[in-house]
PDB file of C-alpha atoms and ligand atoms in Angstrom:
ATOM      1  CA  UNK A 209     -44.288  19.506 -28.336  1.00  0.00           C
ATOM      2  CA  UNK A 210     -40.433  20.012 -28.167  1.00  0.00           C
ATOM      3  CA  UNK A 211     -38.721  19.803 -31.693  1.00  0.00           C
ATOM      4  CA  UNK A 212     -36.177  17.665 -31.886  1.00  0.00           C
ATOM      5  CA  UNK A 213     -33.091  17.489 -33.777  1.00  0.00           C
ATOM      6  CA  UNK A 214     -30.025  15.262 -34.249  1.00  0.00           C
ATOM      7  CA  UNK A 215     -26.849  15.498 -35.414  1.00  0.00           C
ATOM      8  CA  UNK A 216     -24.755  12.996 -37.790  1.00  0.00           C
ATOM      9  CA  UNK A 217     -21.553  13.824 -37.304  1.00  0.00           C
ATOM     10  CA  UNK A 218     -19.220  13.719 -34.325  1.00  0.00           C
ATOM     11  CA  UNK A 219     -15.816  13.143 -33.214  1.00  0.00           C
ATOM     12  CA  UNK A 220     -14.071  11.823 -30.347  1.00  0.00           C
ATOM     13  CA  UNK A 221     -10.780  11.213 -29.106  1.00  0.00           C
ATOM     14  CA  UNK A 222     -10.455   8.219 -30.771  1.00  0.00           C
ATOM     15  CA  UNK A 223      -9.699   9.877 -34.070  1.00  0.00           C
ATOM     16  CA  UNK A 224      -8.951  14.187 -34.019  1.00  0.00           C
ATOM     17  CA  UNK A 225     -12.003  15.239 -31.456  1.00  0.00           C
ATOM     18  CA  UNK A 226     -11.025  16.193 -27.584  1.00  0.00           C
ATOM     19  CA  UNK A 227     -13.987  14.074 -25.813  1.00  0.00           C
ATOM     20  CA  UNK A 228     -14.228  10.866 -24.926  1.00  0.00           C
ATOM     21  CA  UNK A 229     -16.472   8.773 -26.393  1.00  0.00           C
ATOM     22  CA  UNK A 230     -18.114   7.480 -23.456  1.00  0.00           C
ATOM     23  CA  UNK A 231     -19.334  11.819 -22.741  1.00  0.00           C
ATOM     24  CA  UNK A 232     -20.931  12.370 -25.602  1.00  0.00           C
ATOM     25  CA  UNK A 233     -23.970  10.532 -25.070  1.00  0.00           C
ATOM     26  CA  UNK A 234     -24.220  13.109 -22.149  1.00  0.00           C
ATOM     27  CA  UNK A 235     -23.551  16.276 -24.492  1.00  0.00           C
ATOM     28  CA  UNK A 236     -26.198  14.982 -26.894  1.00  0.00           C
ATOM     29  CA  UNK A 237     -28.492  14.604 -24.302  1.00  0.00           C
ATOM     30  CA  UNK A 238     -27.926  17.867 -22.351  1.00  0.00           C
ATOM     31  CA  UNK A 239     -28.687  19.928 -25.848  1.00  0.00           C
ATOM     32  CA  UNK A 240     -31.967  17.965 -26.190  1.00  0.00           C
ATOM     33  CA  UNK A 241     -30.324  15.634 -29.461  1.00  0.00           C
ATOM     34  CA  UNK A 242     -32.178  12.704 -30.259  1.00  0.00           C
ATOM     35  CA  UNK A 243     -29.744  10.617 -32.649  1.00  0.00           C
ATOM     36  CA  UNK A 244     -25.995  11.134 -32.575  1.00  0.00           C
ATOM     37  CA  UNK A 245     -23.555   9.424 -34.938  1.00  0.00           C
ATOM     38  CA  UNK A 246     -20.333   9.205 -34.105  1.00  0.00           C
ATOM     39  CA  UNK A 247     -17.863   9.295 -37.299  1.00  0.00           C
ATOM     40  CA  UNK A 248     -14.253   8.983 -36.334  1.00  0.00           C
ATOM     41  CA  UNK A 249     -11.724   9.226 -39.124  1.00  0.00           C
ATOM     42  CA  UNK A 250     -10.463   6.315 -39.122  1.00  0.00           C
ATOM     43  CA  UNK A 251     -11.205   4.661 -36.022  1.00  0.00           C
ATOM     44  CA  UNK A 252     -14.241   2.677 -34.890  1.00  0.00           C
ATOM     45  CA  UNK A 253     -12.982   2.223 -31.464  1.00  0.00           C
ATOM     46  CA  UNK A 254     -15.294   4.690 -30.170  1.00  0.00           C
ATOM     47  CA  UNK A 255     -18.653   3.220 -31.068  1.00  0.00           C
ATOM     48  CA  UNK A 256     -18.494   0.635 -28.462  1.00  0.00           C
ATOM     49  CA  UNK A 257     -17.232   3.043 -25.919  1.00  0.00           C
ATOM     50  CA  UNK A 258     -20.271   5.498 -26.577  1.00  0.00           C
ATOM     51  CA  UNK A 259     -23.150   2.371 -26.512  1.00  0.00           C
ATOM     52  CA  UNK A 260     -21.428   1.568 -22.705  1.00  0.00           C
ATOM     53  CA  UNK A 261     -21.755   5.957 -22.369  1.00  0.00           C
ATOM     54  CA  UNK A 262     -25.799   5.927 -23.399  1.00  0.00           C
ATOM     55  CA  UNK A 263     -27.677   5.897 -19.992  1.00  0.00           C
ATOM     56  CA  UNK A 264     -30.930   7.611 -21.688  1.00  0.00           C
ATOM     57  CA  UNK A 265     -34.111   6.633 -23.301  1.00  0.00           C
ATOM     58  CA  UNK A 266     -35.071   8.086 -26.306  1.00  0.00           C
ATOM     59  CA  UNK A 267     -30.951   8.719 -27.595  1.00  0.00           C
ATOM     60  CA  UNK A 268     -30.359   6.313 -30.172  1.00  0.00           C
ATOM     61  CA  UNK A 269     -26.318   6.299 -31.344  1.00  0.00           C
ATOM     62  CA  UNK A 270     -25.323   5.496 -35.038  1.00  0.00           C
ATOM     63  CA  UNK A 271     -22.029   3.643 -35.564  1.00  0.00           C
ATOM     64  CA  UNK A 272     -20.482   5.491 -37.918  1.00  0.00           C
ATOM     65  CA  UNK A 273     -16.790   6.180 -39.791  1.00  0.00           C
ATOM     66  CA  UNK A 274     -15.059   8.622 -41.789  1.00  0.00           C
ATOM     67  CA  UNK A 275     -13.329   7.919 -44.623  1.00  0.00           C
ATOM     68  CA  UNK A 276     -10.479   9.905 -46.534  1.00  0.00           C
ATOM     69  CA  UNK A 277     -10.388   9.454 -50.415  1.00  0.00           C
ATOM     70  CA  UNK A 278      -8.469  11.343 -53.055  1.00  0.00           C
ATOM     71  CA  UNK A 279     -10.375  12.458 -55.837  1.00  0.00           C
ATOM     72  CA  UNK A 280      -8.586  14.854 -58.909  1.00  0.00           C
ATOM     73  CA  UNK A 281      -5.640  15.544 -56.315  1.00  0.00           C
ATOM     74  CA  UNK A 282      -8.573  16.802 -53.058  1.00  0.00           C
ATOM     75  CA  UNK A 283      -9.209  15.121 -50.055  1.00  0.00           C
ATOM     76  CA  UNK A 284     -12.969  13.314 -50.244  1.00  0.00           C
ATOM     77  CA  UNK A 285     -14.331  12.779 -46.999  1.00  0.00           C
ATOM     78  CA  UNK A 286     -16.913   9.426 -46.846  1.00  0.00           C
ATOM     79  CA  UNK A 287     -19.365   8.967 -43.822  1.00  0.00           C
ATOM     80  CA  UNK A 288     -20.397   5.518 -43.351  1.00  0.00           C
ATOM     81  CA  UNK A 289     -23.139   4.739 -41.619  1.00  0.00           C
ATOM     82  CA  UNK A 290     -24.474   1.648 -39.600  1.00  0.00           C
ATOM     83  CA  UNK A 291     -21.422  -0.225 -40.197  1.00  0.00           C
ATOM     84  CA  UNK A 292     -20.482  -3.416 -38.702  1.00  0.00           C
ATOM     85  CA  UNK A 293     -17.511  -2.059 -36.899  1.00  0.00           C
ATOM     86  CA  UNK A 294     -16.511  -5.087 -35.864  1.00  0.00           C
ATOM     87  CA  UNK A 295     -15.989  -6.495 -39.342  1.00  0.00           C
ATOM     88  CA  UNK A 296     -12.681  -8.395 -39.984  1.00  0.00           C
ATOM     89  CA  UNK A 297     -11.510  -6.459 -43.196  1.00  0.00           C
ATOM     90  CA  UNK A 298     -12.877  -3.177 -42.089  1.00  0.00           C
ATOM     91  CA  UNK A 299     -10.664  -3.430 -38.896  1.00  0.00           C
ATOM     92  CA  UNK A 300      -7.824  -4.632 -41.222  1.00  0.00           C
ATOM     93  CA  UNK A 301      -8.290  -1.268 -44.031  1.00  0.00           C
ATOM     94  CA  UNK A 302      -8.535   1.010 -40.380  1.00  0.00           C
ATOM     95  CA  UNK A 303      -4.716  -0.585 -38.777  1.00  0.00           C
ATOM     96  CA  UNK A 304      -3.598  -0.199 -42.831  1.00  0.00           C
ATOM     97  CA  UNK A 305      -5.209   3.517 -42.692  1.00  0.00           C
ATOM     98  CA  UNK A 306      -3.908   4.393 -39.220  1.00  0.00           C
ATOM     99  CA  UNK A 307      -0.131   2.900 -40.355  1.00  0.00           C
ATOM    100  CA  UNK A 308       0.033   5.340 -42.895  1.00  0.00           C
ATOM    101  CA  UNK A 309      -1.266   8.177 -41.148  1.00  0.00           C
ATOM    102  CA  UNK A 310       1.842   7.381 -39.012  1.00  0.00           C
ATOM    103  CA  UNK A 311       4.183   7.716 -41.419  1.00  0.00           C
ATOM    104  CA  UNK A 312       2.625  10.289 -42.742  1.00  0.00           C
ATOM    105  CA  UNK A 313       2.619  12.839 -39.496  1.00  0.00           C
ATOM    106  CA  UNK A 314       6.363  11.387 -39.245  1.00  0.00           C
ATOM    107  CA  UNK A 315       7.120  13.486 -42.806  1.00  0.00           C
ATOM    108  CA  UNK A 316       5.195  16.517 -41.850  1.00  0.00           C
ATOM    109  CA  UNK A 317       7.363  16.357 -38.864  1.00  0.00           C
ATOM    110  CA  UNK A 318      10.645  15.913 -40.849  1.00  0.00           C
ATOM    111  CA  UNK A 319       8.668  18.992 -43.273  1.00  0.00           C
ATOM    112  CA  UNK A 320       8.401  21.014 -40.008  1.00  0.00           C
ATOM    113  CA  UNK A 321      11.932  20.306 -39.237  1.00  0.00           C
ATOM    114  CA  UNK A 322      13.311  21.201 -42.549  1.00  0.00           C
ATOM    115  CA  UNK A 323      11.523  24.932 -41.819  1.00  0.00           C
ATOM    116  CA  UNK A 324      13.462  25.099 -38.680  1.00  0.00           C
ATOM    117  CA  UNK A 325      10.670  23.934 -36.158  1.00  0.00           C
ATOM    118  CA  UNK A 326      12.404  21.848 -33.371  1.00  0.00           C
ATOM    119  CA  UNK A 327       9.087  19.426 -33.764  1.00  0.00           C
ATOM    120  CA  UNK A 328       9.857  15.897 -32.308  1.00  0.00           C
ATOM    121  CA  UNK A 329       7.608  13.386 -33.397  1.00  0.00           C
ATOM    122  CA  UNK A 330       7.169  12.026 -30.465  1.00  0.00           C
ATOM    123  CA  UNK A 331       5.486  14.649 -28.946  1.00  0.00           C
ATOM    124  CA  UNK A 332       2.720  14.215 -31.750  1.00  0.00           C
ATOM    125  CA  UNK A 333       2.431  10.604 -30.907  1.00  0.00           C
ATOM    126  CA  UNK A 334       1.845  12.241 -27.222  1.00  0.00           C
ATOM    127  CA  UNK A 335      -0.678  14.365 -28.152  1.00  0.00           C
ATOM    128  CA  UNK A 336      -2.793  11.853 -30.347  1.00  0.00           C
ATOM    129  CA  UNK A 337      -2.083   9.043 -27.282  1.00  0.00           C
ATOM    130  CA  UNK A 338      -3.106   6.143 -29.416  1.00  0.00           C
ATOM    131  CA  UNK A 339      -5.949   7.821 -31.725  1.00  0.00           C
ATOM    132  CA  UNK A 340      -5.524   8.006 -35.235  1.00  0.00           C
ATOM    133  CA  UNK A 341      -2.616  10.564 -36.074  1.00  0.00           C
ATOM    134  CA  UNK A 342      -4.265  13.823 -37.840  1.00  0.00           C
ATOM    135  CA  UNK A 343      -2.833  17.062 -38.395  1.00  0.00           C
ATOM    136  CA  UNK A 344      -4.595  18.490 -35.305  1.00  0.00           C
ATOM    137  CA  UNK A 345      -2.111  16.032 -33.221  1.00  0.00           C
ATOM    138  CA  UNK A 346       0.697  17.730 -35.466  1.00  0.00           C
ATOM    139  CA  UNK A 347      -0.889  21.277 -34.177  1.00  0.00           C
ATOM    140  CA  UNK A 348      -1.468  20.823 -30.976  1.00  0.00           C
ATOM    141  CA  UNK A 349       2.598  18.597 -30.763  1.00  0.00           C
ATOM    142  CA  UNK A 350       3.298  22.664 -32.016  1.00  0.00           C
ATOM    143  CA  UNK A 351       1.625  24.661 -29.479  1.00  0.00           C
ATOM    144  CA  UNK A 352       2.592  22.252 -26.701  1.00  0.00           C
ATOM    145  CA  UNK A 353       6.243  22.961 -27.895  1.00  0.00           C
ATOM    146  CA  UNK A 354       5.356  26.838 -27.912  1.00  0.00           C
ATOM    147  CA  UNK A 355       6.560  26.917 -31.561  1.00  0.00           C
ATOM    148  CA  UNK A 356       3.575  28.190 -32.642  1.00  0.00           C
ATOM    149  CA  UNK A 357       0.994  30.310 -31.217  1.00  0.00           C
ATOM    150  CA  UNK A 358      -2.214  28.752 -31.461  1.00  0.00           C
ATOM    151  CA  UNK A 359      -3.710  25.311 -33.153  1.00  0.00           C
ATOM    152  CA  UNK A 360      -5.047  27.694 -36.013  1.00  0.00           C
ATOM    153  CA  UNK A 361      -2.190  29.168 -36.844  1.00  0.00           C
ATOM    154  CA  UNK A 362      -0.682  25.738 -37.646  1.00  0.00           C
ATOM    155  CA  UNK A 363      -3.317  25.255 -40.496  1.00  0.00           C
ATOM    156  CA  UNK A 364      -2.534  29.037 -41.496  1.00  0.00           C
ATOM    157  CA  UNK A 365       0.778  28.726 -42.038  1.00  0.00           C
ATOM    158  CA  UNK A 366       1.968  25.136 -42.329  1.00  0.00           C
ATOM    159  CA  UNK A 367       0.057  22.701 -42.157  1.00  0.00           C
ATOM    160  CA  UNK A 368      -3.501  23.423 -44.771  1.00  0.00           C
ATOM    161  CA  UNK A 369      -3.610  21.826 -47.652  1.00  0.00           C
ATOM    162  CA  UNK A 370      -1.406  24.376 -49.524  1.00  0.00           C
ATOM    163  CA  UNK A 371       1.160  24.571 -46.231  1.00  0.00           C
ATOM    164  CA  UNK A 372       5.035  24.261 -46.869  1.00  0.00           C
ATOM    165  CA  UNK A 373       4.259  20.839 -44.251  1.00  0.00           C
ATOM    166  CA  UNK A 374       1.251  19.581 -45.779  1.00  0.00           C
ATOM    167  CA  UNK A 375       1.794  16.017 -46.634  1.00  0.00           C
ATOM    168  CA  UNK A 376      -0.897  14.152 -48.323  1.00  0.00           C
ATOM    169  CA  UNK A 377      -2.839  10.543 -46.701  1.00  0.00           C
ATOM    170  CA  UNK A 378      -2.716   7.511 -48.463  1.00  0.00           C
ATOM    171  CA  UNK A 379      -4.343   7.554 -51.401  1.00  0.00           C
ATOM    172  CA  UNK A 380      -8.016   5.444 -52.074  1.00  0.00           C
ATOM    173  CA  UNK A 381     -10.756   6.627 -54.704  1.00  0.00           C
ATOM    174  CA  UNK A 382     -13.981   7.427 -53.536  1.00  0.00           C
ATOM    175  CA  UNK A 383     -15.296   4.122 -55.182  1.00  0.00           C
ATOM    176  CA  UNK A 384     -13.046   2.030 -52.765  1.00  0.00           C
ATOM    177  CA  UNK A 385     -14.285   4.252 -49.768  1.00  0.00           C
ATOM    178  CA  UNK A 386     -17.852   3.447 -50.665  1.00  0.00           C
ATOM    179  CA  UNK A 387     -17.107  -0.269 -51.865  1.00  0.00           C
ATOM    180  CA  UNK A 388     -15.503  -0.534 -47.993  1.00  0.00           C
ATOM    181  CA  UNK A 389     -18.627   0.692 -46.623  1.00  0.00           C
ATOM    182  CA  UNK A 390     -21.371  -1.063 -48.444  1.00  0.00           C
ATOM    183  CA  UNK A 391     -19.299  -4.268 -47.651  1.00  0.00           C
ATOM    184  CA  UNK A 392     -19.944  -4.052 -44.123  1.00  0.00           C
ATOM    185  CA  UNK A 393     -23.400  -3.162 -44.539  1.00  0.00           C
ATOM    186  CA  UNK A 394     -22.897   0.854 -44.021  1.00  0.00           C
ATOM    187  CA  UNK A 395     -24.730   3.579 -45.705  1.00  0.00           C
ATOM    188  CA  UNK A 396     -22.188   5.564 -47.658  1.00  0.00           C
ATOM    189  CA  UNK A 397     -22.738   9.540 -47.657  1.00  0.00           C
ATOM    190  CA  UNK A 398     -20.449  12.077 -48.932  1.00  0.00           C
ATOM    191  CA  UNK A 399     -19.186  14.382 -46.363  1.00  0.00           C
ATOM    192  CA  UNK A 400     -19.371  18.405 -46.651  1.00  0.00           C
ATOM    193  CA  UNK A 401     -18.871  18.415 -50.249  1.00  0.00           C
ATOM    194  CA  UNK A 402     -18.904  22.320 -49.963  1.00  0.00           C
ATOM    195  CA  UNK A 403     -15.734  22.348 -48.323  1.00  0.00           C
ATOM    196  CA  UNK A 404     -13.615  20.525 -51.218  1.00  0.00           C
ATOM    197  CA  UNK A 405     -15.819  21.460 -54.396  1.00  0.00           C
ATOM    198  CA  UNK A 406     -15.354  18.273 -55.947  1.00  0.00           C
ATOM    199  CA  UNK A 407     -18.479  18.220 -57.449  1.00  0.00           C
ATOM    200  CA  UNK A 408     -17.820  16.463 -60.836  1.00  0.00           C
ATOM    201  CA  UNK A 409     -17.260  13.047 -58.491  1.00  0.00           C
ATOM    202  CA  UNK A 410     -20.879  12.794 -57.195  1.00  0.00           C
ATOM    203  CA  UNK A 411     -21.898  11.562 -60.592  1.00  0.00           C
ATOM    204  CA  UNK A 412     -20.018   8.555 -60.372  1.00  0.00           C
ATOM    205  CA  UNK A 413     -19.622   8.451 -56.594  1.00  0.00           C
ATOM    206  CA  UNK A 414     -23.619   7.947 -56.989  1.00  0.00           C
ATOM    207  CA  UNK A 415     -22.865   5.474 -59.337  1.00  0.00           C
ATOM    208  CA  UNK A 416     -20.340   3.477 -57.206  1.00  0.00           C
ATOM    209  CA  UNK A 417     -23.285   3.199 -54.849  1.00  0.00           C
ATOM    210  CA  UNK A 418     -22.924   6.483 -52.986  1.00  0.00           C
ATOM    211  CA  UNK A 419     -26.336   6.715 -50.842  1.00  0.00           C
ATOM    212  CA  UNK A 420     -26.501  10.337 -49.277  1.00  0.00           C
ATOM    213  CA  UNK A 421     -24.854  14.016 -49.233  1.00  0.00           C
ATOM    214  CA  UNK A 422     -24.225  15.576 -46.125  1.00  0.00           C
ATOM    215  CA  UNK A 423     -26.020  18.841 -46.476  1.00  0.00           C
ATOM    216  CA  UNK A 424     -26.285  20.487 -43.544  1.00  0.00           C
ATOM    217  CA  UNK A 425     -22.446  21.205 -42.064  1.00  0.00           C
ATOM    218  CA  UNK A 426     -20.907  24.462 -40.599  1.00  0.00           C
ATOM    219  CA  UNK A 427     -18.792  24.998 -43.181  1.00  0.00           C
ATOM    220  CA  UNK A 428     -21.967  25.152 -45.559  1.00  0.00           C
ATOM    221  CA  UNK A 429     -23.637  28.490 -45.828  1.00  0.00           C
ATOM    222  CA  UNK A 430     -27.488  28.764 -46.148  1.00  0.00           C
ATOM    223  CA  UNK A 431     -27.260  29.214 -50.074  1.00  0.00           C
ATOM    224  CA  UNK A 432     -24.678  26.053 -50.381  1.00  0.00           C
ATOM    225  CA  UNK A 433     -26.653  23.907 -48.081  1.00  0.00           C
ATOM    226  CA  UNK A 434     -29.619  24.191 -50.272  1.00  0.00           C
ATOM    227  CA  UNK A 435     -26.969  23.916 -53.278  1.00  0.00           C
ATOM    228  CA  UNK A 436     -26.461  19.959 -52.060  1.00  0.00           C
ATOM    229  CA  UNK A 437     -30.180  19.694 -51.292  1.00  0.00           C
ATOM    230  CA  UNK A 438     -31.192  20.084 -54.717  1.00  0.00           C
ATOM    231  CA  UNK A 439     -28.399  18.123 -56.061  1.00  0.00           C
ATOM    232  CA  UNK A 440     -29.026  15.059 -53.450  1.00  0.00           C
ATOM    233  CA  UNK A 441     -32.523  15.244 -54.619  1.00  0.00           C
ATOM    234  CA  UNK A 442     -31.460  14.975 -58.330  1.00  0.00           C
ATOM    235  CA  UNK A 443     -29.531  12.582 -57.967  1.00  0.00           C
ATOM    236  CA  UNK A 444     -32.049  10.258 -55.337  1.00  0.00           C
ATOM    237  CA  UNK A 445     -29.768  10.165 -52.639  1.00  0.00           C
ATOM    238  CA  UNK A 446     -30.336  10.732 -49.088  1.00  0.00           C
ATOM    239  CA  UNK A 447     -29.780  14.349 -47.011  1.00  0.00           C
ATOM    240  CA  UNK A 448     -27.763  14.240 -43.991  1.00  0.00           C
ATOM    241  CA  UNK A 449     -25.675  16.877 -41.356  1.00  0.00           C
ATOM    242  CA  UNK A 450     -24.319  17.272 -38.401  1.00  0.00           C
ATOM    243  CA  UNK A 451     -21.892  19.642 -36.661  1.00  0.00           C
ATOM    244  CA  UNK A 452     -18.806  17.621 -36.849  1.00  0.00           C
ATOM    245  CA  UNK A 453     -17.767  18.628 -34.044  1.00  0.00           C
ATOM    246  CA  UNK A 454     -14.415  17.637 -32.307  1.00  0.00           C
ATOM    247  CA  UNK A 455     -14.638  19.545 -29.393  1.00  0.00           C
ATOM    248  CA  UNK A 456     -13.363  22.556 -27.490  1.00  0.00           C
ATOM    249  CA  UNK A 457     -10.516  24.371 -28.767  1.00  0.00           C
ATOM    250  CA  UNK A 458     -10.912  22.090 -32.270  1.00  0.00           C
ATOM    251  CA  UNK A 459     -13.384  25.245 -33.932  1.00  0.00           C
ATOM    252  CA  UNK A 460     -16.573  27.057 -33.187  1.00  0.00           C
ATOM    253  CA  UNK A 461     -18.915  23.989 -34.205  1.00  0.00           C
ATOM    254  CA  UNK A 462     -20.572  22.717 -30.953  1.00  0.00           C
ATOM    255  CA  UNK A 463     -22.909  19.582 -30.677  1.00  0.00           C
ATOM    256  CA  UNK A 464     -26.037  19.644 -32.116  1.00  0.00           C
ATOM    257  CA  UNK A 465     -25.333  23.238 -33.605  1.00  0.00           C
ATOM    258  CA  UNK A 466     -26.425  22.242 -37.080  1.00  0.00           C
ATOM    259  CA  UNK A 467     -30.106  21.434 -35.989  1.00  0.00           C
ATOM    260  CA  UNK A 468     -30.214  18.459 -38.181  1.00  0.00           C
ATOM    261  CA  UNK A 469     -34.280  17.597 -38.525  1.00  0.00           C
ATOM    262  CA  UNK A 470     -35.008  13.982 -37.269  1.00  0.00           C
ATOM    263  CA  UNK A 471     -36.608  13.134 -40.874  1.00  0.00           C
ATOM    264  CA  UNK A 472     -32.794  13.317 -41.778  1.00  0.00           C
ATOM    265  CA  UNK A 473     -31.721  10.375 -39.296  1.00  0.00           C
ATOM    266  CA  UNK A 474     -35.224   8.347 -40.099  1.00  0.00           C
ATOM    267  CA  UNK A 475     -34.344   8.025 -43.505  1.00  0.00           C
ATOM    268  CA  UNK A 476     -30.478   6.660 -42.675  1.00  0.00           C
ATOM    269  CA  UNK A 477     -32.252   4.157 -40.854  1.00  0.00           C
ATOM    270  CA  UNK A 478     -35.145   3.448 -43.307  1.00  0.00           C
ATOM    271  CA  UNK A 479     -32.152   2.703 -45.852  1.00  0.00           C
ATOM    272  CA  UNK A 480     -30.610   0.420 -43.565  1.00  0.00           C
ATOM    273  CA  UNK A 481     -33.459  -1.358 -42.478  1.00  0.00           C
ATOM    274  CA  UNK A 482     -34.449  -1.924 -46.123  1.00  0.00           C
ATOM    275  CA  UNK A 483     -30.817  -2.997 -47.442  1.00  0.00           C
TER     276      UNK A 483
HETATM  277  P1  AMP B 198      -6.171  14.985 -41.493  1.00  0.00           P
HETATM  278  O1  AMP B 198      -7.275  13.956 -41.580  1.00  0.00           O
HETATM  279  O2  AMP B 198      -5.025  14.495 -40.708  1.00  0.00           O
HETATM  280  O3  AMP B 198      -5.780  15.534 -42.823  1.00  0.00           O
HETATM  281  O4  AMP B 198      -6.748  16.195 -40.631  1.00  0.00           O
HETATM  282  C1  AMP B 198      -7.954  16.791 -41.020  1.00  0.00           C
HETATM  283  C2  AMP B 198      -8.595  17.383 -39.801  1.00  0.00           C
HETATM  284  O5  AMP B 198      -7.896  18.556 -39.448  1.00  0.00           O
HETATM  285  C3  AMP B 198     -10.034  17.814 -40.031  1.00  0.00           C
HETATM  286  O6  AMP B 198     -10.922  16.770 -39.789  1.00  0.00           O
HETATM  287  C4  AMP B 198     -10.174  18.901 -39.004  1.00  0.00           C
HETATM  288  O7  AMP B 198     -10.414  18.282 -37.743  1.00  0.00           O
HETATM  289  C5  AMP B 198      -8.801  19.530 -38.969  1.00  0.00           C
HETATM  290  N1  AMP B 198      -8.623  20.692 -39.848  1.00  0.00           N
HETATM  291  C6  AMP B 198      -8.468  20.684 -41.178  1.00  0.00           C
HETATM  292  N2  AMP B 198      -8.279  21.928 -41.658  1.00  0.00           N
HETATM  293  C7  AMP B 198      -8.303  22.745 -40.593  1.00  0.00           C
HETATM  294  C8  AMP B 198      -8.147  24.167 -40.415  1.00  0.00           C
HETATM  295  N3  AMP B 198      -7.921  24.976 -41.447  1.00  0.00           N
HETATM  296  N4  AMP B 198      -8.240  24.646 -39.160  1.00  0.00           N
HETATM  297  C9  AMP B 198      -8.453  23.837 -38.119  1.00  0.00           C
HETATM  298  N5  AMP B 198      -8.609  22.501 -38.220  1.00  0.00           N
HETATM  299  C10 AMP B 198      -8.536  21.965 -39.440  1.00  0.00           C
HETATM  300 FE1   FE B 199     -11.270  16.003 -38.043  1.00  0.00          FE
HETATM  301 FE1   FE B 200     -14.394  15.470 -42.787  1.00  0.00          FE
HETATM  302 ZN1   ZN B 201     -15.531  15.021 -39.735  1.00  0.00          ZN
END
């Protein structure tokens, strides 16, 4: 008996990833994946685009979203899970969402500008050809323009959270991210909290109806995955992961590298199907 795995968070080109939605259904199945979830910030575009993608038995795809919050001044990333993506007011938050991210790549362009890059902000609008505007748009706009070496060195040096270009997304608390996705029926689950160290929130996040921690991420090491274990078993919440992967050239994560254990995608559903 083959074990099998699955993996809970993925991105496409509909938000900051480099695949299209409609291949990853292949990718999952070539690495033997069971479940995939596919969590675009922003953007639910992709969900229906990966259903039409799913030719194989046995691969079961999660709609899924990713939030951004603000929480004491950091960036607090929210998975939702089964959502009904084709919800009225979630579609209206995305289009308010993906305006601001619009305006908000157009300042880290004008930033850029300021520190003598000849940036034009069309050439990010290029490079994110209609997905929702991220900062990798602004890095690869960068190397397309040969101002910069590589997509890293954009983080690096400008664009990270402490770069001289960083410009912060429109603001919403973590309990308005979860509110938004327990309205349209999603499973809430805080994303790689080891990356932003935020952990006074979960407390309250948990009691704004936050239903899971993502635990098992690539930018968790072995000792801080079982960190979030123990506290998402304190606290009664579900354990999640996935490689959130975006792709080639977007990091070292590849699909299904987290070997997320299928218990982890049975219990997203069990909560669903027991809402
Ligand atoms: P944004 O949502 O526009 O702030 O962009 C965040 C995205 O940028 C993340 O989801 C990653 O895909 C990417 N990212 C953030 N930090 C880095 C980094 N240091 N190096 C490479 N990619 C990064
Ligand atoms: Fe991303
Ligand atoms: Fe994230
Ligand atoms: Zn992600």
């Amino acid at each position: 008996m083959s074990v099998k795995y699955v993996d809970l968070h993925i991105h496409t080109r509909c938000s900051d990833g480099v695949v299209a939605p409609e291949e990853i259904p292949h990718l999952a199945f070539e690495v033997g994946l069971e479940v995939v979830a596919i969590t675009d910030h922003d953007a639910v575009d992709g969900i229906e685009r990966a259903f039409a993608g799913n030719g194989y038995d046995g691969l079961e795809i999660v709609p899924g979203v990713e939030l951004s919050a603000t929480a004491g001044g950091a960036d607090v990333h929210v998975l939702g899970y089964y959502i009904d993506w084709q919800d009225r007011t979630l579609l209206e938050w995305i289009a308010f969402f993906r305006q601001k991210r619009l305006e908000r790549a157009r300042r880290m362009v004008e930033k850029l500008r300021a520190l003598g890059m000849d940036l034009c902000f069309e050439t990010v609008l290029e490079m994110a050809n209609g997905a929702a505007v991220g900062r990798p748009h602004v890095a690869d706009a960068l190397v397309k323009e040969e101002l910069i070496g590589s997509y890293g060195e954009a983080f690096a040096r400008y664009i990270g959270y402490d770069g001289p270009a960083y410009f912060p997304k429109v603001a919403i608390s973590p309990a308005e991210a979860i509110r938004l996705i327990r309205g349209v029926g999603g499973i809430p689950v805080l994303a790689h909290p080891g990356t932003v160290q935020r952990d006074e929130w979960i407390p309250s996040m948990v009691r704004d109806g936050l239903m899971g921690i993502e635990v098992f991420h690539p930018m968790h090491s072995p000792i801080v995955r079982r960190y979030y274990e123990a506290l998402a078993i304190k606290h009664g919440v579900i354990r999640t992961g996935g490689s959130d992967y975006h792709g080639e050239g977007r990091g070292r994560a590849q699909i299904g590298c987290e070997c997320v254990p299928r218990w982890m995608a049975e219990n997203l559903r069990n909560l669903k199907e027991n809402w």
